[in-house]
Tab-separated table of C-alpha atoms in Angstrom:
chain	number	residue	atom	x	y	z
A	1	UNK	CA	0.000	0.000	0.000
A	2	UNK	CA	2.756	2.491	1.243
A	3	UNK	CA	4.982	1.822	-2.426
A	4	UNK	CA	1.446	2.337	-4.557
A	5	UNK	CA	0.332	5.570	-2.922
A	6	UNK	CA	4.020	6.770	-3.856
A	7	UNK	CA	3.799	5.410	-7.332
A	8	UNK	CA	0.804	7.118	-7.564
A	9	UNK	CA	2.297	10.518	-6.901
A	10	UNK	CA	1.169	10.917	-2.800
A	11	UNK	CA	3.952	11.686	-0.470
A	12	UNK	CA	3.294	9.112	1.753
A	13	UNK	CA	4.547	7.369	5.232
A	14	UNK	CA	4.344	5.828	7.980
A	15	UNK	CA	3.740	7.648	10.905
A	16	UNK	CA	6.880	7.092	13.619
A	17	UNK	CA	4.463	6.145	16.271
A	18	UNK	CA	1.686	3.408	16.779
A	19	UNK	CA	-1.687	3.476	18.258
A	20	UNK	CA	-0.719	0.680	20.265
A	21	UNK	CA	1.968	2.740	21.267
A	22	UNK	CA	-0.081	4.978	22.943
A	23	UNK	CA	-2.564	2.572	24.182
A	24	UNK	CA	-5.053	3.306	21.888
A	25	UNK	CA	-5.660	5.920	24.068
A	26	UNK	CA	-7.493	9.388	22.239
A	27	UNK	CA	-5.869	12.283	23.599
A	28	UNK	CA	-2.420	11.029	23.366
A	29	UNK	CA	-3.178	9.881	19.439
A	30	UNK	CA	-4.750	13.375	19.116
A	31	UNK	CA	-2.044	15.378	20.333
A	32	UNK	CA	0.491	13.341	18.477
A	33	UNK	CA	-1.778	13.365	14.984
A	34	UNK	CA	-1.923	17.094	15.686
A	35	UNK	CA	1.826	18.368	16.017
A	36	UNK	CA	2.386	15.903	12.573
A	37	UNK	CA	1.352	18.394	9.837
A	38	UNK	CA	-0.550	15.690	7.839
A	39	UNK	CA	-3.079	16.287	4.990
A	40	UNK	CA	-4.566	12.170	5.330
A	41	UNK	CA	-4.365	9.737	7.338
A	42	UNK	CA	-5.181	5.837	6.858
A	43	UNK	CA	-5.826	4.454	10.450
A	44	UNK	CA	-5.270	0.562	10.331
A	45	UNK	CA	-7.568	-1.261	12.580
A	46	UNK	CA	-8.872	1.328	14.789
A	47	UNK	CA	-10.858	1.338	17.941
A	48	UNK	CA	-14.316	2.881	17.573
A	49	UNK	CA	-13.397	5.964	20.017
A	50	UNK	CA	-10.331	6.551	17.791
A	51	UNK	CA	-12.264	6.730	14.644
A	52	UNK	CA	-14.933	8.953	16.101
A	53	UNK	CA	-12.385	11.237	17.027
A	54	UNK	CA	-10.862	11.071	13.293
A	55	UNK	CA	-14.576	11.725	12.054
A	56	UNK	CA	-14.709	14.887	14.142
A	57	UNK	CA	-11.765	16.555	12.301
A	58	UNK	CA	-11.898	18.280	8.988
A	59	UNK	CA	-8.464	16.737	7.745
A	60	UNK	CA	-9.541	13.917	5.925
A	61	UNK	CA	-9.160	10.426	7.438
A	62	UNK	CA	-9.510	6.630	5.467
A	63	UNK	CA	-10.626	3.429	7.885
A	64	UNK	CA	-8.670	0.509	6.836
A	65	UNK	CA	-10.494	-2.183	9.212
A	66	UNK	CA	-10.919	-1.567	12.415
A	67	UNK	CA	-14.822	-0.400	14.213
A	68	UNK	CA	-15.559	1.617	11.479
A	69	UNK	CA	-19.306	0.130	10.973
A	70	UNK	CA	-21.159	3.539	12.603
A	71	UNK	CA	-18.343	5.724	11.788
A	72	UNK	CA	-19.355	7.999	8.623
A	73	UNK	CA	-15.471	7.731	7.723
A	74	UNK	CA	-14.940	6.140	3.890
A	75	UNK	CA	-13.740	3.067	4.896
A	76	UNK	CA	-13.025	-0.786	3.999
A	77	UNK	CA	-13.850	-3.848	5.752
A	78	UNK	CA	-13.597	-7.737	5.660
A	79	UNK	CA	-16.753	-9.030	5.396
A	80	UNK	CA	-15.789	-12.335	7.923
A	81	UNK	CA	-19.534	-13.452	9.105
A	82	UNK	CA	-20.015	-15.923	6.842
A	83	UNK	CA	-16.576	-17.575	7.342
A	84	UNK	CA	-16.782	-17.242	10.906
A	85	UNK	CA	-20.098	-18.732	10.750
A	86	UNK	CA	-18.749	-21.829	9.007
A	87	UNK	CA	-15.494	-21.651	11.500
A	88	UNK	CA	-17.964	-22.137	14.489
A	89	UNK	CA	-20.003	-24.673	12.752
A	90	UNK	CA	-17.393	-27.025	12.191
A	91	UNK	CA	-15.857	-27.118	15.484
A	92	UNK	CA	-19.193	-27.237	16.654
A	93	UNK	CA	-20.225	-30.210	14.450
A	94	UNK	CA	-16.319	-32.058	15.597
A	95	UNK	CA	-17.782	-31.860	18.806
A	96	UNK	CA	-16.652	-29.114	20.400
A	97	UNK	CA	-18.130	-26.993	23.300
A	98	UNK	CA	-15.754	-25.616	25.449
A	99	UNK	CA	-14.496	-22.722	22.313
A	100	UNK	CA	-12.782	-19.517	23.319
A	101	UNK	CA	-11.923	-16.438	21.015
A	102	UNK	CA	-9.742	-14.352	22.144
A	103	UNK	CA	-9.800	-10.680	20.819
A	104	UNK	CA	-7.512	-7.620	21.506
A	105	UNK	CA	-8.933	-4.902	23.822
A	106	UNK	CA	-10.620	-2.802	20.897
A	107	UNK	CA	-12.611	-5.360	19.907
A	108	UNK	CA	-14.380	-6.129	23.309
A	109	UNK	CA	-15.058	-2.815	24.573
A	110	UNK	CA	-17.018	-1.145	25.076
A	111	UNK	CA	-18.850	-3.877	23.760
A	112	UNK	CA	-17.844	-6.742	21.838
A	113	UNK	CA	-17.556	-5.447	18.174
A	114	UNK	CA	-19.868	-7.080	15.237
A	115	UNK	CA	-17.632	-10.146	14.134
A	116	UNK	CA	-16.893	-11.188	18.053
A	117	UNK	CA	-20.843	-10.729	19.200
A	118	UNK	CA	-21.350	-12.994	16.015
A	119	UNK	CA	-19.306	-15.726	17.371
A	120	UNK	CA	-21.503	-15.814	20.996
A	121	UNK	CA	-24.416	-15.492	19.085
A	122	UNK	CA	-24.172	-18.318	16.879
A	123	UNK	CA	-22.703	-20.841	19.906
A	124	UNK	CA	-26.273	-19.953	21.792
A	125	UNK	CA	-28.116	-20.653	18.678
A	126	UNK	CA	-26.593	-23.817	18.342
A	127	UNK	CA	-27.668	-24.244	22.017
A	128	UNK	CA	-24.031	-23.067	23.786
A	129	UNK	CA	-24.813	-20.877	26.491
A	130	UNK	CA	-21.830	-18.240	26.344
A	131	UNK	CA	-20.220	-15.728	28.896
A	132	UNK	CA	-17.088	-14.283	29.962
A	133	UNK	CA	-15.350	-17.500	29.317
A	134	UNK	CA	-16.428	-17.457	25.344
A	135	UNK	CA	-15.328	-14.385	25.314
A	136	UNK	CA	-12.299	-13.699	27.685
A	137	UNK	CA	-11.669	-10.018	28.893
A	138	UNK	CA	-7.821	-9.321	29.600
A	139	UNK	CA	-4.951	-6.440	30.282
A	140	UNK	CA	-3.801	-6.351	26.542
A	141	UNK	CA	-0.370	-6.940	27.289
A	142	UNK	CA	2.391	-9.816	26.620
A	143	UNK	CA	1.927	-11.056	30.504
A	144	UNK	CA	-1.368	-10.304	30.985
A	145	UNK	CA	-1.674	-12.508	27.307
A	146	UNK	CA	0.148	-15.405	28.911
A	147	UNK	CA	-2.187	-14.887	32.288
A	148	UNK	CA	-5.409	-15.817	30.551
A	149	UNK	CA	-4.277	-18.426	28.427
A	150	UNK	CA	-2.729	-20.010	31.852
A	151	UNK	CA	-6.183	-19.222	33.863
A	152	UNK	CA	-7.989	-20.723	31.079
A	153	UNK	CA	-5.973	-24.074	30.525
A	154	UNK	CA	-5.529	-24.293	34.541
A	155	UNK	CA	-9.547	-25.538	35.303
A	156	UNK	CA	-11.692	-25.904	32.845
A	157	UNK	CA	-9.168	-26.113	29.324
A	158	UNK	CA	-10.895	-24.905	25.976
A	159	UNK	CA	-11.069	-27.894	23.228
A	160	UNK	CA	-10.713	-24.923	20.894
A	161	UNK	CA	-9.433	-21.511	20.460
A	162	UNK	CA	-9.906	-18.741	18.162
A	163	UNK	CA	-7.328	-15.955	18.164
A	164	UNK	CA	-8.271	-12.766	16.326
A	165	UNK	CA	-4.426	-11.466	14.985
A	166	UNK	CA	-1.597	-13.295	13.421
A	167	UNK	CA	0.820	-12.269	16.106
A	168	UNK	CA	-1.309	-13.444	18.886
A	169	UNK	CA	-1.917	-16.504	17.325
A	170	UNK	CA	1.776	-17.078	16.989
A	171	UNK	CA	2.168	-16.277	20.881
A	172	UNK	CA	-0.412	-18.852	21.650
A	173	UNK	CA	1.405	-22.123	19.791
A	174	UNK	CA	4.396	-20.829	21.950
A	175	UNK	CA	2.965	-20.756	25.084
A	176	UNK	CA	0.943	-24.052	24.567
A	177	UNK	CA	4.042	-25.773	23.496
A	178	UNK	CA	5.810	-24.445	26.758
A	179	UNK	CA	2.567	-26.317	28.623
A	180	UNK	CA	2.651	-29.010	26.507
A	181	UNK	CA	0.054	-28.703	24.903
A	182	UNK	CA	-0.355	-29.773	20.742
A	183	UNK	CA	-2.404	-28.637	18.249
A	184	UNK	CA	-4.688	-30.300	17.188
A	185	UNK	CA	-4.622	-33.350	19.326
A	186	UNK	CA	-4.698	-31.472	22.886
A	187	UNK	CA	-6.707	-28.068	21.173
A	188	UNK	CA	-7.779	-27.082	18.279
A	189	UNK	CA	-6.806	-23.880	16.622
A	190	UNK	CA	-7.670	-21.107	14.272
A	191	UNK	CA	-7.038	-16.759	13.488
A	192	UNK	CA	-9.792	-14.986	12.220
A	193	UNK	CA	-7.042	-13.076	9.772
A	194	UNK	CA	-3.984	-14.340	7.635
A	195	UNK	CA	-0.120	-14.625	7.480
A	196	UNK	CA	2.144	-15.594	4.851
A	197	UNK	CA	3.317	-17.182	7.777
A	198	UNK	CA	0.837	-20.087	8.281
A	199	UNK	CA	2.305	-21.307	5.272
A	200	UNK	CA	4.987	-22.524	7.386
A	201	UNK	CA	3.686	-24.226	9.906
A	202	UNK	CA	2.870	-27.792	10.030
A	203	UNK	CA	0.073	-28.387	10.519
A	204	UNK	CA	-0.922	-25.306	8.460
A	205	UNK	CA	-2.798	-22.773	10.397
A	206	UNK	CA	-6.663	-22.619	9.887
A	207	UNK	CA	-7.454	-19.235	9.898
A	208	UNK	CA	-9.830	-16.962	7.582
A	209	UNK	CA	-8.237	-15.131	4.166
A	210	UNK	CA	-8.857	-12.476	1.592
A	211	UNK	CA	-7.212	-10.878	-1.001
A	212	UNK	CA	-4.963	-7.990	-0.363
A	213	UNK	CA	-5.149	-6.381	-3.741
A	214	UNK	CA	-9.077	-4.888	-3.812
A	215	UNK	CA	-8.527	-3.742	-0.597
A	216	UNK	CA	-5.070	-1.834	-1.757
A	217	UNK	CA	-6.450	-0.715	-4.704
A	218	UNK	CA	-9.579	1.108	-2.463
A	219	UNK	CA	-7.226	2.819	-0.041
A	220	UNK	CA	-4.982	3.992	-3.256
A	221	UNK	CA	-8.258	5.505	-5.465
A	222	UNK	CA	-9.474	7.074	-2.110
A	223	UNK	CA	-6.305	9.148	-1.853
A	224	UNK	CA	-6.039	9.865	-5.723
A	225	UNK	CA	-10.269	11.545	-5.071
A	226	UNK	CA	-9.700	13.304	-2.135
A	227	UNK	CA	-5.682	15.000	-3.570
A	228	UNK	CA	-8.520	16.234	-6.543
A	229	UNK	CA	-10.643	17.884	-3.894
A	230	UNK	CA	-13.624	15.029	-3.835
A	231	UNK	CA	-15.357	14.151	-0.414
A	232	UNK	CA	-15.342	10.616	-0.982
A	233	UNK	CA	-16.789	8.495	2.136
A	234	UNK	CA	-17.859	5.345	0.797
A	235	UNK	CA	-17.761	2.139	2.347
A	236	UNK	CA	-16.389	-0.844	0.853
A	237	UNK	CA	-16.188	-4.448	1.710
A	238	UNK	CA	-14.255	-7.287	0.730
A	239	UNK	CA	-14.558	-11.740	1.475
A	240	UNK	CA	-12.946	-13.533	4.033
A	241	UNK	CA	-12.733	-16.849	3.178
A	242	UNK	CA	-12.268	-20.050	5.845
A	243	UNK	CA	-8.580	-21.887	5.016
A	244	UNK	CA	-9.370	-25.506	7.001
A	245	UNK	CA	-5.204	-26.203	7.493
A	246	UNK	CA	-4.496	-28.929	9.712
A	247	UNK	CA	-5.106	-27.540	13.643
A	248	UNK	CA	-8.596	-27.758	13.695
A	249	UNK	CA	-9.415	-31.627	14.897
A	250	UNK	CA	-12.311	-33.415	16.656
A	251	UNK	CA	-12.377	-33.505	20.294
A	252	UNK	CA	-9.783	-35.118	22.433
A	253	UNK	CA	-11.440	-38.267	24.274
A	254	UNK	CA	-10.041	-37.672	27.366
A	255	UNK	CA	-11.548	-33.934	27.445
């Protein structure tokens, strides 16, 4: 994305801090966004108080994922529903009852955000009652990251997680190996987005895909309108699709 909005003529860059960074907290991003001089700004996979606060300025502002479903912002978004539908499903159908997601921060609060609320819903209508431990609320650190997944495995274990970012996904095959733990004869895994490096991995990671390209391609033609002077807010969508790999399995016996 960065080398086509400079092909296409756009100074462009990435900003030298993160919204992680500052904790995804709004008046730190907003003093920092500020004091940068910027005419645009793309904000990857922002929370919904972040975008708000993006759709209150005049300089315009592009949603690249993130909460952007009541923010008038011109956005994109991966329309996952259907895949994660068909994720549940089959871990339901392999037996499985005891299924945890677990989601960064932004996506659970204030409330649980459209994709995540989709998951409980469709466990109760395929008569799971959910709570908390569907659904796990934690610090949104590294240790406090390692803290659930050790509360969770210590009493009642999950026969089946769903992590919600590459990274984290990666940080939960370490930690299970360091419990002993395999995938998917102990648990069975998936990640609601992609990495080249699944690919790698054997088993292959099941997680959900899409193609980079259309959403590229919005992002660039949405900076090309708005250098000519056009408002352009639209929202776009593109399909996730569900990759099966090899680390989603039926039920252990002895769980």
């Amino acid at each position: 994305l960065l080398h086509r909005l400079q092909d296409a003529g756009h100074d462009a860059a990435f900003a030298d801090k993160t919204m992680r960074g500052f904790g995804m907290e709004v008046k730190r991003i907003a003093r920092f966004v500020k004091a940068s001089g910027a005419d645009a700004w793309v904000v990857m996979a922002g929370s919904r108080g972040v975008l708000d606060w993006f759709a209150g300025r005049n300089t315009p502002a592009f949603a690249l994922f993130g909460r952007n479903a009541r923010s008038p912002l011109a956005s994109i978004s991966l329309q996952k529903p259907e895949a994660l539908v068909a994720l549940a499903d089959r871990l339901l159908d392999l037996g499985h009852r005891r299924i945890v997601l677990l989601a960064r921060e932004e996506r659970r609060r204030p409330d649980p955000a459209n994709l995540e609320q989709l998951f409980l819903d469709r466990l109760e209508e395929r008569g799971i009652p959910t709570g908390t431990y569907n659904l796990p609320d934690w610090g949104d650190s590294p240790g406090e990251f390692r803290r659930i997944l050790d509360s969770l495995f210590r009493s009642t274990p999950p026969t089946a997680l769903i992590v919600d970012q590459p990274s984290l996904c990666m940080a939960v095959l370490q930690h299970l190996s360091r419990l002993g733990i395999a995938t998917p004869d102990d648990v069975s895994l998936a990640c609601t987005d992609q990495s080249e490096f699944f690919e790698w991995c054997d088993p292959g990671i099941s997680h959900l895909a899409w193609e980079a390209r259309p959403v590229i391609n919005r992002v660039v033609k949405w900076t090309n309108n708005i250098s000519r002077g056009k408002d352009d807010r639209r929202k776009s969508t593109g399909k996730a699709k569900l990759v099966h790999g090899g680390t989603i399995g039926p039920v252990p016996k002895e769980r």
